[in-house]
Coordinates of C-alpha atoms and ligand atoms in Angstrom, one line a residue:
M1 CA 8.4 57.7 58.0
P2 CA 8.8 59.7 54.7
L3 CA 7.0 58.0 51.8
P4 CA 8.8 57.9 48.4
K5 CA 7.4 60.2 45.8
K6 CA 4.8 58.5 43.5
T7 CA 4.3 55.6 45.9
R8 CA 2.6 52.7 44.2
T9 CA 1.1 50.5 46.9
T10 CA -0.1 46.9 46.7
R11 CA -3.2 46.1 48.7
R12 CA -1.0 44.4 51.3
D13 CA 1.3 47.4 51.6
F14 CA -1.6 49.7 51.8
L15 CA -3.4 47.7 54.5
K16 CA -0.1 47.4 56.4
G17 CA 0.2 51.2 56.1
T18 CA -3.4 51.6 57.3
A19 CA -2.8 49.3 60.3
A20 CA 0.3 51.3 61.1
A21 CA -1.7 54.4 60.8
T22 CA -2.7 54.4 64.5
G23 CA 0.9 55.0 65.1
L24 CA 1.0 57.5 62.3
F25 CA -1.4 59.7 64.3
M26 CA 1.5 60.4 66.5
L27 CA 3.8 61.5 63.7
P28 CA 3.9 65.0 62.3
V29 CA 1.7 65.6 59.3
A30 CA 4.7 66.2 57.1
A31 CA 5.9 62.7 57.8
L32 CA 2.5 61.2 57.1
R33 CA 2.3 63.1 53.9
G34 CA 5.8 62.1 52.8
G35 CA 8.1 65.0 53.4
S36 CA 8.3 68.5 54.7
S37 CA 6.9 70.0 51.5
G38 CA 3.7 68.0 52.1
K39 CA 3.5 67.7 48.3
T40 CA 3.9 64.0 47.9
K41 CA 0.5 62.3 47.8
L42 CA -0.4 58.8 48.9
E43 CA -1.3 57.1 45.6
T44 CA -2.6 53.7 44.6
D45 CA -3.5 51.6 41.6
I46 CA -6.0 49.4 43.5
P47 CA -9.5 50.1 42.3
M48 CA -12.0 50.2 45.1
Q49 CA -15.7 49.4 45.2
P50 CA -17.2 52.8 46.2
D51 CA -18.8 52.9 49.6
A52 CA -21.2 55.6 48.4
D53 CA -21.9 57.5 45.3
V54 CA -21.4 60.8 47.0
V55 CA -19.2 61.2 50.1
V56 CA -19.7 64.6 51.9
V57 CA -16.8 65.5 54.3
G58 CA -18.1 67.8 56.9
G59 CA -21.7 68.0 58.3
G60 CA -22.1 71.7 58.7
V61 CA -25.1 73.4 57.1
A62 CA -23.4 73.3 53.6
G63 CA -22.6 69.6 54.0
V64 CA -26.0 68.6 55.3
C65 CA -27.7 70.5 52.5
A66 CA -25.4 68.9 49.9
A67 CA -26.0 65.4 51.3
V68 CA -29.7 65.7 51.6
T69 CA -30.0 67.1 48.1
A70 CA -27.7 64.4 46.6
A71 CA -29.8 61.7 48.4
R72 CA -33.0 63.2 47.2
Q73 CA -31.7 63.1 43.6
G74 CA -31.1 59.4 44.0
A75 CA -27.4 59.2 45.0
K76 CA -26.3 56.8 47.8
T77 CA -24.8 59.4 50.2
L78 CA -22.5 59.4 53.2
I79 CA -21.5 62.2 55.5
L80 CA -18.2 62.0 57.4
E81 CA -18.3 64.4 60.4
R82 CA -15.5 64.8 62.9
S83 CA -17.7 66.0 65.8
G84 CA -20.8 64.6 67.6
L85 CA -23.1 67.2 66.0
L86 CA -24.4 68.0 62.6
G87 CA -24.8 71.7 61.7
G88 CA -21.2 72.9 62.2
M89 CA -21.1 76.5 63.1
L90 CA -24.9 76.6 63.4
T91 CA -25.0 74.1 66.2
A92 CA -21.5 73.4 67.6
G93 CA -20.5 77.0 66.9
H94 CA -23.7 78.2 68.5
V95 CA -24.3 80.9 65.7
N96 CA -27.5 82.8 65.5
P97 CA -29.4 84.4 63.7
I98 CA -29.3 82.8 60.2
L99 CA -28.3 85.6 57.9
G100 CA -28.0 86.0 54.1
T101 CA -30.7 85.6 51.6
V102 CA -30.9 83.9 48.2
S103 CA -33.6 83.5 45.5
K104 CA -36.8 81.7 46.3
G105 CA -37.3 78.0 46.4
T106 CA -34.0 76.8 47.9
I107 CA -33.4 74.4 50.7
Y108 CA -32.8 77.6 52.9
D109 CA -36.6 78.2 52.8
E110 CA -37.3 74.6 53.9
I111 CA -34.9 74.8 56.8
V112 CA -36.0 78.2 57.9
S113 CA -39.7 77.3 57.9
R114 CA -39.0 74.2 59.9
L115 CA -36.8 76.0 62.4
T116 CA -39.1 78.9 63.0
A117 CA -42.4 76.9 63.0
E118 CA -42.9 77.3 66.8
N119 CA -41.0 80.6 67.3
E120 CA -42.2 83.1 69.9
T121 CA -40.3 85.8 68.0
E122 CA -40.8 87.2 64.5
I123 CA -38.2 87.2 61.8
E124 CA -36.9 90.8 61.6
T125 CA -35.1 92.9 58.9
T126 CA -32.2 95.1 59.9
R127 CA -29.1 96.5 58.1
N128 CA -27.9 92.8 58.2
G129 CA -31.0 91.9 56.1
R130 CA -33.3 89.1 57.1
E131 CA -32.4 87.9 60.6
V132 CA -33.9 84.4 61.3
Y133 CA -33.8 83.8 65.0
I134 CA -33.4 80.2 66.1
D135 CA -33.2 77.9 69.0
V136 CA -29.8 76.2 68.7
E137 CA -31.0 73.1 70.5
K138 CA -33.9 72.8 68.0
A139 CA -31.4 73.2 65.2
K140 CA -29.3 70.3 66.6
T141 CA -32.3 68.0 66.4
L142 CA -33.4 69.2 63.1
M143 CA -30.1 68.5 61.5
F144 CA -30.2 64.9 62.6
N145 CA -33.9 64.5 61.5
F146 CA -33.1 66.1 58.1
V147 CA -30.4 63.6 57.2
A148 CA -32.2 60.6 58.6
E149 CA -35.5 61.4 56.8
N150 CA -33.6 61.6 53.6
N151 CA -31.6 58.3 54.0
V152 CA -28.2 59.9 54.3
E153 CA -25.8 57.7 56.1
C154 CA -23.7 59.6 58.7
W155 CA -20.5 58.6 60.4
M156 CA -20.0 60.7 63.4
Q157 CA -16.7 61.5 65.2
S158 CA -15.1 60.5 62.0
L159 CA -12.2 62.8 60.9
V160 CA -10.8 62.7 57.4
V161 CA -7.0 62.7 58.0
D162 CA -5.7 62.1 54.5
V163 CA -6.6 61.2 50.9
V164 CA -5.3 58.5 48.6
R165 CA -5.2 59.5 45.0
D166 CA -5.2 57.3 41.9
S167 CA -1.7 56.6 40.9
G168 CA -0.7 59.1 38.2
G169 CA -4.2 60.4 38.1
D170 CA -6.0 63.3 39.6
T171 CA -8.9 61.6 41.4
I172 CA -9.4 60.8 45.0
N173 CA -9.4 57.0 45.2
R174 CA -10.2 56.9 48.9
L175 CA -10.3 58.9 52.1
L176 CA -8.5 57.9 55.3
V177 CA -10.8 58.4 58.2
G178 CA -10.0 58.4 61.9
T179 CA -13.0 56.8 63.7
P180 CA -13.7 55.6 67.2
E181 CA -13.1 52.1 65.7
G182 CA -9.7 53.0 64.3
I183 CA -8.6 54.2 60.9
K184 CA -10.9 53.3 58.1
T185 CA -10.8 53.9 54.3
V186 CA -13.9 55.3 52.5
S187 CA -14.4 55.8 48.8
G188 CA -16.9 57.6 46.8
K189 CA -17.5 58.4 43.2
I190 CA -17.8 62.1 44.0
I191 CA -16.4 63.7 47.1
I192 CA -17.8 67.0 48.4
D193 CA -15.5 69.0 50.6
A194 CA -17.8 70.8 53.0
T195 CA -15.2 71.1 55.8
G196 CA -15.3 74.9 55.9
D197 CA -11.5 74.6 55.9
G198 CA -11.1 73.1 52.4
Q199 CA -9.3 70.3 54.2
V200 CA -9.9 67.6 51.7
A201 CA -9.0 69.9 48.8
M202 CA -5.8 70.8 50.5
L203 CA -4.9 67.2 51.2
A204 CA -5.7 66.3 47.6
G205 CA -3.3 69.0 46.3
A206 CA -5.8 71.7 45.2
D207 CA -4.7 75.3 45.3
Y208 CA -6.1 77.6 47.9
G209 CA -5.9 81.1 49.4
M210 CA -6.2 82.3 53.0
G211 CA -6.7 85.7 54.6
R212 CA -6.5 89.2 53.2
D213 CA -4.2 90.0 50.3
S214 CA -2.0 92.4 52.2
D215 CA -0.8 90.1 55.0
G216 CA -2.8 86.9 54.9
R217 CA -4.5 87.7 58.2
V218 CA -8.0 86.2 58.7
Q219 CA -11.0 87.4 60.5
P220 CA -11.0 86.9 64.3
V221 CA -12.6 84.0 66.1
T222 CA -15.5 84.2 68.5
L223 CA -17.4 82.1 71.0
E224 CA -21.1 82.9 71.0
F225 CA -23.5 82.3 73.9
T226 CA -27.1 82.6 74.9
L227 CA -28.6 84.3 78.0
S228 CA -31.9 83.5 79.6
N229 CA -33.9 85.4 82.2
V230 CA -33.6 88.6 80.3
D231 CA -36.5 91.1 81.0
E232 CA -38.0 91.3 77.5
S233 CA -40.0 94.5 78.4
R234 CA -36.8 96.5 79.0
A235 CA -33.9 94.7 77.3
I236 CA -32.5 96.2 74.1
T237 CA -31.3 94.3 71.1
A238 CA -28.2 95.4 69.0
W239 CA -27.3 93.9 65.7
G240 CA -23.9 95.6 65.4
G241 CA -21.7 98.6 65.9
S242 CA -23.8 100.7 63.5
D243 CA -27.1 100.0 65.3
P244 CA -28.4 103.4 66.5
V245 CA -30.1 101.8 69.5
K246 CA -29.9 103.9 72.7
L247 CA -29.8 103.2 76.4
P248 CA -32.5 104.9 78.6
S249 CA -29.9 107.5 79.5
G250 CA -30.0 108.6 75.8
Q251 CA -26.5 107.4 75.1
R252 CA -25.9 105.3 72.0
Y253 CA -25.3 101.7 73.2
S254 CA -22.4 101.3 70.8
E255 CA -20.7 104.3 72.3
F256 CA -21.3 103.0 75.8
C257 CA -19.7 99.7 74.8
K258 CA -16.6 101.5 73.4
E259 CA -16.2 103.4 76.6
A260 CA -16.5 100.2 78.7
N261 CA -13.8 98.7 76.4
A262 CA -11.5 101.6 77.0
R263 CA -12.0 101.3 80.8
G264 CA -11.1 97.6 80.6
E265 CA -14.6 96.4 81.5
L266 CA -14.9 94.6 78.1
P267 CA -12.3 92.3 76.6
E268 CA -9.6 93.7 74.3
N269 CA -11.0 94.5 70.8
V270 CA -14.6 93.9 71.9
A271 CA -16.1 97.3 70.9
I272 CA -19.7 96.1 70.6
V273 CA -21.7 93.4 72.5
R274 CA -24.2 92.3 69.9
L275 CA -27.5 91.2 71.4
H276 CA -29.7 89.2 69.1
R277 CA -33.1 87.7 69.8
T278 CA -33.5 83.9 69.7
A279 CA -36.6 81.9 69.0
R280 CA -37.8 82.6 72.6
K281 CA -38.8 85.7 74.5
G282 CA -36.6 86.4 77.5
E283 CA -33.5 85.2 75.8
R284 CA -30.6 87.0 74.0
H285 CA -27.9 85.5 71.8
V286 CA -24.6 87.3 72.3
N287 CA -22.0 87.7 69.6
A288 CA -19.2 89.7 71.2
T289 CA -16.1 87.8 72.3
Q290 CA -13.2 88.1 69.9
K291 CA -9.6 86.9 69.6
N292 CA -7.4 88.2 66.8
Y293 CA -4.3 86.6 65.2
I294 CA -5.6 83.0 65.6
N295 CA -4.9 80.5 62.9
S296 CA -7.7 78.0 63.7
L297 CA -5.9 75.3 61.6
K298 CA -3.4 75.1 64.4
P299 CA -4.5 73.0 67.4
V300 CA -2.6 75.0 69.9
D301 CA -4.2 78.2 68.6
I302 CA -7.6 76.6 69.1
F303 CA -6.7 76.0 72.8
T304 CA -5.4 79.6 73.2
A305 CA -8.6 81.0 71.7
M306 CA -11.1 78.7 73.6
H307 CA -9.3 79.4 76.9
D308 CA -9.4 83.2 76.4
L309 CA -12.9 83.3 74.9
R310 CA -14.5 81.3 77.7
N311 CA -13.2 83.9 80.2
Q312 CA -14.3 86.7 77.9
I313 CA -17.9 85.3 78.1
D314 CA -17.8 85.8 81.9
Q315 CA -16.6 89.3 81.4
C316 CA -19.3 90.2 78.9
V317 CA -22.0 88.7 81.2
R318 CA -20.7 90.8 84.1
F319 CA -20.8 93.9 81.9
L320 CA -24.4 93.3 80.9
K321 CA -25.6 92.5 84.4
K322 CA -24.0 95.6 85.8
Y323 CA -24.9 98.2 83.3
I324 CA -27.7 97.3 80.8
P325 CA -31.3 97.5 81.8
G326 CA -33.2 94.3 81.6
Y327 CA -30.0 92.2 81.9
E328 CA -29.6 92.5 85.7
N329 CA -30.7 88.9 86.4
C330 CA -29.6 87.3 83.1
I331 CA -28.2 83.7 83.3
L332 CA -25.6 82.2 81.0
K333 CA -27.7 79.4 79.4
T334 CA -25.5 77.8 76.7
S335 CA -22.4 78.5 74.6
G336 CA -20.6 77.0 71.6
S337 CA -18.8 73.7 72.0
A338 CA -16.6 74.4 69.0
L339 CA -14.6 77.5 68.3
G340 CA -16.4 80.0 66.1
V341 CA -14.2 80.2 63.0
R342 CA -15.1 82.8 60.4
E343 CA -12.3 82.3 57.9
T344 CA -9.7 79.7 56.9
R345 CA -8.9 78.3 53.4
R346 CA -10.7 79.4 50.3
V347 CA -10.2 76.6 47.7
T348 CA -9.3 78.0 44.2
G349 CA -11.9 77.0 41.7
Q350 CA -12.3 77.4 38.0
Y351 CA -13.6 80.8 38.8
I352 CA -12.8 83.1 41.8
L353 CA -15.8 85.1 42.9
S354 CA -14.3 88.6 43.0
D355 CA -14.8 91.8 45.2
N356 CA -16.4 93.4 42.2
D357 CA -18.8 90.5 41.7
V358 CA -20.4 91.0 45.1
E359 CA -20.2 94.8 44.9
V360 CA -22.0 95.2 41.6
G361 CA -24.1 92.0 41.8
S362 CA -22.6 90.0 38.9
K363 CA -24.8 87.5 37.2
F364 CA -23.5 84.4 35.4
D365 CA -24.8 82.0 32.8
D366 CA -23.7 79.0 35.0
A367 CA -25.2 80.5 38.2
V368 CA -26.2 77.8 40.7
V369 CA -27.0 80.2 43.5
H370 CA -29.0 83.2 42.4
N371 CA -29.3 86.6 44.1
A372 CA -27.2 85.8 47.1
W373 CA -27.1 88.8 49.4
F374 CA -25.3 89.8 52.5
L375 CA -23.0 92.6 53.6
I376 CA -19.3 92.4 53.0
D377 CA -18.9 91.7 56.7
I378 CA -15.2 91.8 57.6
H379 CA -14.6 91.6 61.3
N380 CA -11.2 93.4 61.7
P381 CA -8.4 90.9 61.3
S382 CA -6.0 93.1 63.2
G383 CA -8.1 94.9 65.9
G384 CA -11.6 95.7 67.0
G385 CA -14.7 96.6 64.9
Q386 CA -15.0 96.3 61.2
A387 CA -12.0 96.2 58.8
E388 CA -13.5 98.7 56.5
G389 CA -15.0 101.1 59.0
R390 CA -18.5 100.1 58.2
S391 CA -19.4 96.9 56.4
K392 CA -20.2 97.6 52.7
I393 CA -23.5 96.7 51.2
A394 CA -23.3 94.0 48.5
K395 CA -25.7 93.8 45.5
P396 CA -27.6 90.5 45.0
Y397 CA -25.0 88.4 43.1
D398 CA -24.9 84.9 41.6
I399 CA -22.5 82.2 42.4
P400 CA -21.4 80.2 39.4
L401 CA -20.9 76.4 39.3
R402 CA -17.2 77.1 38.5
C403 CA -16.6 78.4 42.1
L404 CA -17.4 74.8 43.3
I405 CA -15.0 73.0 41.0
P406 CA -11.3 72.9 41.9
P407 CA -9.4 72.3 38.6
K408 CA -6.7 70.0 40.0
V409 CA -8.8 67.2 41.6
G410 CA -11.0 65.2 39.2
N411 CA -13.8 64.0 41.4
L412 CA -14.1 66.8 44.0
L413 CA -16.7 69.5 44.5
I414 CA -16.5 72.3 47.2
A415 CA -19.5 73.5 49.3
G416 CA -20.0 76.2 51.9
R417 CA -17.6 78.9 53.2
C418 CA -14.5 77.3 51.6
I419 CA -15.6 77.8 47.9
S420 CA -13.6 79.9 45.5
G421 CA -13.7 83.6 46.1
T422 CA -11.6 86.5 47.4
H423 CA -11.3 87.4 51.0
R424 CA -13.9 90.2 50.6
A425 CA -16.3 88.1 48.6
H426 CA -16.0 85.3 51.2
A427 CA -16.9 87.9 53.9
S428 CA -20.4 88.0 52.2
Y429 CA -21.1 84.4 51.0
R430 CA -19.9 82.8 54.3
V431 CA -23.2 83.3 56.1
M432 CA -25.4 80.3 56.7
G433 CA -28.3 81.2 54.4
I434 CA -26.0 81.4 51.4
C435 CA -23.9 78.3 52.5
M436 CA -27.2 76.2 52.5
A437 CA -27.9 77.1 48.9
I438 CA -24.3 76.4 47.9
G439 CA -24.7 73.0 49.5
Q440 CA -27.8 72.3 47.6
A441 CA -26.0 73.2 44.3
A442 CA -23.1 71.0 45.2
G443 CA -25.3 68.1 46.0
T444 CA -27.2 68.5 42.8
A445 CA -24.0 68.7 40.7
A446 CA -22.6 65.6 42.5
S447 CA -25.8 63.5 41.8
L448 CA -25.7 64.5 38.2
C449 CA -22.0 63.4 38.0
V450 CA -22.9 60.0 39.4
K451 CA -25.9 59.6 37.0
G452 CA -23.8 60.6 34.0
N453 CA -20.6 59.0 35.1
A454 CA -19.0 62.4 34.6
R455 CA -16.4 64.4 36.4
P456 CA -17.5 67.8 37.8
D457 CA -15.4 69.6 35.1
E458 CA -17.3 67.6 32.4
L459 CA -20.7 68.5 33.7
S460 CA -23.0 70.8 31.8
S461 CA -24.0 73.7 34.0
A462 CA -27.2 73.9 32.0
K463 CA -28.1 70.4 33.4
V464 CA -27.3 71.4 36.9
R465 CA -29.4 74.5 36.6
A466 CA -32.3 72.5 35.1
A467 CA -32.1 70.0 38.0
L468 CA -32.1 72.9 40.5
K469 CA -35.1 74.5 38.8
A470 CA -36.9 71.1 38.9
Q471 CA -36.4 71.3 42.7
G472 CA -38.2 74.6 42.7
V473 CA -35.1 76.9 42.8
S474 CA -35.5 80.2 41.1
L475 CA -32.4 81.0 39.0
S476 CA -33.6 84.1 37.2
S477 CA -35.2 87.4 38.3
Ligands
LIG501 C1 -18.5 83.8 65.4 C2 -19.3 83.6 64.1 C3 -20.4 84.4 63.9 C4 -21.1 84.2 62.8 N1 -22.3 84.9 62.7 C5 -23.2 84.5 61.7 C6 -24.5 84.9 61.7 O1 -24.9 85.7 62.6 N2 -25.3 84.5 60.8 C7 -24.9 83.7 59.7 O2 -25.7 83.3 58.9 N3 -23.6 83.2 59.7 C8 -22.8 83.6 60.6 N4 -21.5 83.2 60.6 C9 -21.0 82.4 59.5 C10 -21.5 81.0 59.4 O3 -21.9 80.5 60.7 C11 -20.5 80.0 58.8 O4 -19.7 80.6 57.8 C12 -21.3 78.8 58.1 O5 -22.1 78.2 59.1 C13 -20.3 77.9 57.5 O6 -21.0 76.7 57.1 P1 -20.2 75.5 56.5 O7 -21.1 74.3 56.4 O8 -19.5 75.9 55.2 O9 -19.0 75.2 57.5 P2 -19.0 74.7 59.0 O10 -20.2 75.2 59.7 O11 -17.7 75.2 59.5 O12 -19.0 73.1 59.0 C14 -17.9 72.4 58.6 C15 -18.1 71.0 59.2 O13 -17.0 70.1 58.8 C16 -16.5 69.4 59.8 N5 -15.2 69.0 59.5 C17 -14.1 69.9 59.3 N6 -13.0 69.2 59.0 C18 -13.4 67.9 58.9 C19 -12.7 66.7 58.6 N7 -11.4 66.7 58.2 N8 -13.3 65.5 58.6 C20 -14.6 65.5 59.0 N9 -15.3 66.6 59.3 C21 -14.7 67.8 59.3 C22 -16.7 70.3 61.0 O14 -16.7 69.6 62.3 C23 -18.0 71.0 60.7 O15 -19.1 70.3 61.3 C24 -20.7 83.3 61.8 C25 -19.5 82.6 61.9 C26 -18.8 82.7 63.1 C27 -17.6 81.9 63.3

């Protein structure tokens, strides 16, 4: 059912289209979007009463922080989340510890202090920087409490499948959302794309990049899991391939893992079984499984990866039980329900955060995240280990407001791992601590747009910075 270019719909046509959309779910995306190029946009002249001031698509850590901040700043705010959980990779992806630091006074501090309030384990500092150990189950509850306390409305199991733009204009007039009740339309004055995948931006026609420059390949996917019944008095931890930790035999643990991989006792490309603490003693959180050459925007690739990674979990547990002291009686406690996706689209913004920016620690007059810090952590897109031998150390850098503003879509802001940056810069700012602060910045900018009836590209960065400072965020050293 190809749609003509520049479709101008009447309300009746539009509703007919929406009713038919249940059937459209069965059509290829190209047909829904009006041609194999996918370039024709659904458009309308029908003004719509906004359902919310700010609509946040995606309830990962960036989306939750954006929504809570926008609501705290007085905006009527709605989250649309395709799964049954809030927190994204933190919860459904079962990712631990929270890594990445930013300047003092951000929403990261608030979340960390709530998540660690009853921890049995201490926050540690390794080559990864500050490692905040969490209980993923507690994080699931916290995410719901956080949005509810701040009067953010949330639609769960609500997948944004397309956008309708203003006819001839560049703004998103409404979002088409697949919900358990059927397809619905939702509109907002400002939309924040916090999907991790830059899905809304892509649907709205924004430019984006994906993967490394040389061949477009992305970082591998992983399914993380937690073990219980670990003997805390004997069990090692290991934060990565460079961790010098040794086994009682005196052999370096990372070398032992490599040998096991060569013998086929660990999955292909799994050269290190990372063993992190959780909030509780006697547990370890394992980041080890790995599948390369997966495009997690393709549903069939997601099946392939999940199938393989679930079996990899069993193989890693067998390895730990057989060889590593303290793990003999460990039990697989929990694992991710969603595929752990490190990298998909990076939406092109007014500014692209560069390799150099994270390497030298660039500072910007329009910084909305200050002193972001994490390694340039590129899990090898085409094999095991790190892409650059050893992850490079970044210097504390700023993220400018321009990285959150895609030039081609008038009422859209980007938050989280899909903001504008290079493959290598993304490998640093993609961690959760930094994504939380990006979310806070996006929520602040969105609420100011609503108050001033302005588009993001008309917003004064000085006003956004002033509003962040008023929230207690430090934006200068
Ligand atoms: C295996 C792995 C290990 C990692 N290790 C660490 C670590 O140790 N420490 C650390 O800090 N970071 C780590 N990271 C990185 C970090 O977890 C993520 O980059 C970060 O959580 C991204 O947050 P986000 O909110 O931008 O996106 P996400 O967490 O991906 O959230 C996006 C949300 O949007 C929803 N969504 C997507 N599309 C739609 C749509 N069309 N409609 C509605 N909803 C939609 C999704 O369901 C999801 O809830 C790791 C990542 C992976 C995959």
